[in-house]
């Protein structure tokens, strides 16, 4: 193996880096990985498939020297400063024309900054969103590259062969200019937050509300996963309900503390949407619910002070039916909001995102993959510039057919004391977006009353101010 050149290099051999590199090697590319930890380079070589060419080294210089040019070097290190540190270490070793890839969950403006820093040096820097977790990285992730087109051209053969496939199409494509790849991945994660939270809300109302056992929930989610709700997140939820605890006789889900972690991509989605003036309330609420979950001891204290507790919901069968519809309509609303955000970002942040590409690559390999994506893909093929999927006739019919279930579950949750913020916000978003006249005429009057902020009229052009009272 000593004198041969390698096709693809990886910096960072944590689980994601190692698995992605092994996947590259499985597709016939000679793969080399660098990590300072000798255990990680040894693990890389040990876990390689027989017949593949895989080498692990503990010297970055050795890795760079061993690559054919233009070099293809991917970094899978924690987002933030570690990425800048690796870039600085690579700079004396690489040559103009080489390609440096950041495959982490990087904040999009960091990607832009690095692109602008490396471009004058003749280096092709590209941000790629990678989704699918450990298993996806190993067997076929969904990937969202954006920015440098030369880099994309050089990487296409590798990325297309390692990506998940749907209808024989690779789940990787160009996401647009600048930091579009990382931006699209961030919005993917925002949608992921919303769907996960809505599944939790459905679980709460069915389990605490109607008394469904873990076994029953396992069967129900398995059943749902065989029809319109078919998706990775519903599938793993069904599995989770079946898992027994190794330390006690209980089901594992019952032993897990109700305090959610977060690495920040959901929060970024909400923050940036606020800055852009885009409404994504279901994603916002998913972030908020994680924040509330962190207040475990305060919640326990407040729970003890409460006089009335959540009530049992008697009609189990109709609750199950309504929850199925609620989840379906709510999940649609999460995608609708995320995709509408991409539409605005595409223009306002000058990224020219081909949104049908995002939807296409999300159909397989990623955490938010679901059969619904096929429906969205068709809608974007009918109209690639549609600002909001609720304006698509077919999709609007699909929501209409399920919205009463969502109304019912939201009402049950409110009346009986179950926090179901994401489902509630999904319904509010739908009702607001599909209401031709909102009551904000009154708000404009209030603004003009106390601050002379002016208002527009329904019957003539211009700005108006009134001396009120
Ligand atoms: C993916 C996931 C992945 C990661 C999230 C978790 O697409 O493979 O989104 O990127 O699991 O970042 O995010 P939180 O820790 O914030 O839940």
mmCIF file with all atom_site columns, C-alpha atoms in Angstrom, residues 186-187 189-191 194 265-287 333-342 344 388 422 425-426 429:
data_model
loop_
_atom_site.group_PDB
_atom_site.id
_atom_site.type_symbol
_atom_site.label_atom_id
_atom_site.label_alt_id
_atom_site.label_comp_id
_atom_site.label_asym_id
_atom_site.label_entity_id
_atom_site.label_seq_id
_atom_site.pdbx_PDB_ins_code
_atom_site.Cartn_x
_atom_site.Cartn_y
_atom_site.Cartn_z
_atom_site.occupancy
_atom_site.B_iso_or_equiv
_atom_site.pdbx_formal_charge
_atom_site.auth_seq_id
_atom_site.auth_comp_id
_atom_site.auth_asym_id
_atom_site.auth_atom_id
_atom_site.pdbx_PDB_model_num
ATOM 1  C CA . UNK A 1 186 ? -29.635 23.709 9.275  1.00 0.00 ? 186 UNK A CA 1
ATOM 2  C CA . UNK A 1 187 ? -33.241 24.042 8.108  1.00 0.00 ? 187 UNK A CA 1
ATOM 3  C CA . UNK A 1 189 ? -32.479 20.102 11.480 1.00 0.00 ? 189 UNK A CA 1
ATOM 4  C CA . UNK A 1 190 ? -35.119 22.695 12.364 1.00 0.00 ? 190 UNK A CA 1
ATOM 5  C CA . UNK A 1 191 ? -37.735 20.520 10.680 1.00 0.00 ? 191 UNK A CA 1
ATOM 6  C CA . UNK A 1 194 ? -40.414 20.068 15.022 1.00 0.00 ? 194 UNK A CA 1
ATOM 7  C CA . UNK A 1 265 ? -28.996 23.895 14.910 1.00 0.00 ? 265 UNK A CA 1
ATOM 8  C CA . UNK A 1 266 ? -32.713 24.184 15.766 1.00 0.00 ? 266 UNK A CA 1
ATOM 9  C CA . UNK A 1 267 ? -32.082 27.403 17.669 1.00 0.00 ? 267 UNK A CA 1
ATOM 10 C CA . UNK A 1 268 ? -30.077 28.811 14.756 1.00 0.00 ? 268 UNK A CA 1
ATOM 11 C CA . UNK A 1 269 ? -32.978 28.026 12.411 1.00 0.00 ? 269 UNK A CA 1
ATOM 12 C CA . UNK A 1 270 ? -35.353 30.011 14.637 1.00 0.00 ? 270 UNK A CA 1
ATOM 13 C CA . UNK A 1 271 ? -32.934 32.887 15.175 1.00 0.00 ? 271 UNK A CA 1
ATOM 14 C CA . UNK A 1 272 ? -32.248 33.292 11.470 1.00 0.00 ? 272 UNK A CA 1
ATOM 15 C CA . UNK A 1 273 ? -35.930 32.976 10.574 1.00 0.00 ? 273 UNK A CA 1
ATOM 16 C CA . UNK A 1 274 ? -36.696 35.795 13.036 1.00 0.00 ? 274 UNK A CA 1
ATOM 17 C CA . UNK A 1 275 ? -33.970 37.917 11.448 1.00 0.00 ? 275 UNK A CA 1
ATOM 18 C CA . UNK A 1 276 ? -35.375 37.245 7.989  1.00 0.00 ? 276 UNK A CA 1
ATOM 19 C CA . UNK A 1 277 ? -38.980 37.864 9.133  1.00 0.00 ? 277 UNK A CA 1
ATOM 20 C CA . UNK A 1 278 ? -40.094 34.349 8.226  1.00 0.00 ? 278 UNK A CA 1
ATOM 21 C CA . UNK A 1 279 ? -42.737 32.563 10.330 1.00 0.00 ? 279 UNK A CA 1
ATOM 22 C CA . UNK A 1 280 ? -41.684 29.081 11.455 1.00 0.00 ? 280 UNK A CA 1
ATOM 23 C CA . UNK A 1 281 ? -43.660 28.846 14.720 1.00 0.00 ? 281 UNK A CA 1
ATOM 24 C CA . UNK A 1 282 ? -43.652 25.060 14.913 1.00 0.00 ? 282 UNK A CA 1
ATOM 25 C CA . UNK A 1 283 ? -39.853 24.962 14.801 1.00 0.00 ? 283 UNK A CA 1
ATOM 26 C CA . UNK A 1 284 ? -39.645 27.857 17.281 1.00 0.00 ? 284 UNK A CA 1
ATOM 27 C CA . UNK A 1 285 ? -41.888 25.970 19.682 1.00 0.00 ? 285 UNK A CA 1
ATOM 28 C CA . UNK A 1 286 ? -39.831 22.799 19.342 1.00 0.00 ? 286 UNK A CA 1
ATOM 29 C CA . UNK A 1 287 ? -36.766 24.758 20.493 1.00 0.00 ? 287 UNK A CA 1
ATOM 30 C CA . UNK A 1 333 ? -46.829 22.027 8.461  1.00 0.00 ? 333 UNK A CA 1
ATOM 31 C CA . UNK A 1 334 ? -43.232 21.621 9.744  1.00 0.00 ? 334 UNK A CA 1
ATOM 32 C CA . UNK A 1 335 ? -41.913 20.913 6.263  1.00 0.00 ? 335 UNK A CA 1
ATOM 33 C CA . UNK A 1 336 ? -44.055 23.713 4.804  1.00 0.00 ? 336 UNK A CA 1
ATOM 34 C CA . UNK A 1 337 ? -42.518 26.250 7.204  1.00 0.00 ? 337 UNK A CA 1
ATOM 35 C CA . UNK A 1 338 ? -38.937 25.058 6.681  1.00 0.00 ? 338 UNK A CA 1
ATOM 36 C CA . UNK A 1 339 ? -39.303 25.059 2.915  1.00 0.00 ? 339 UNK A CA 1
ATOM 37 C CA . UNK A 1 340 ? -40.909 28.516 2.926  1.00 0.00 ? 340 UNK A CA 1
ATOM 38 C CA . UNK A 1 341 ? -37.867 29.683 4.902  1.00 0.00 ? 341 UNK A CA 1
ATOM 39 C CA . UNK A 1 342 ? -35.586 28.252 2.209  1.00 0.00 ? 342 UNK A CA 1
ATOM 40 C CA . UNK A 1 344 ? -37.020 33.445 1.302  1.00 0.00 ? 344 UNK A CA 1
ATOM 41 C CA . UNK A 1 388 ? -45.288 28.085 0.188  1.00 0.00 ? 388 UNK A CA 1
ATOM 42 C CA . UNK A 1 422 ? -45.964 22.219 18.356 1.00 0.00 ? 422 UNK A CA 1
ATOM 43 C CA . UNK A 1 425 ? -48.637 26.096 16.578 1.00 0.00 ? 425 UNK A CA 1
ATOM 44 C CA . UNK A 1 426 ? -48.937 23.968 13.471 1.00 0.00 ? 426 UNK A CA 1
ATOM 45 C CA . UNK A 1 429 ? -49.885 28.543 11.308 1.00 0.00 ? 429 UNK A CA 1
#
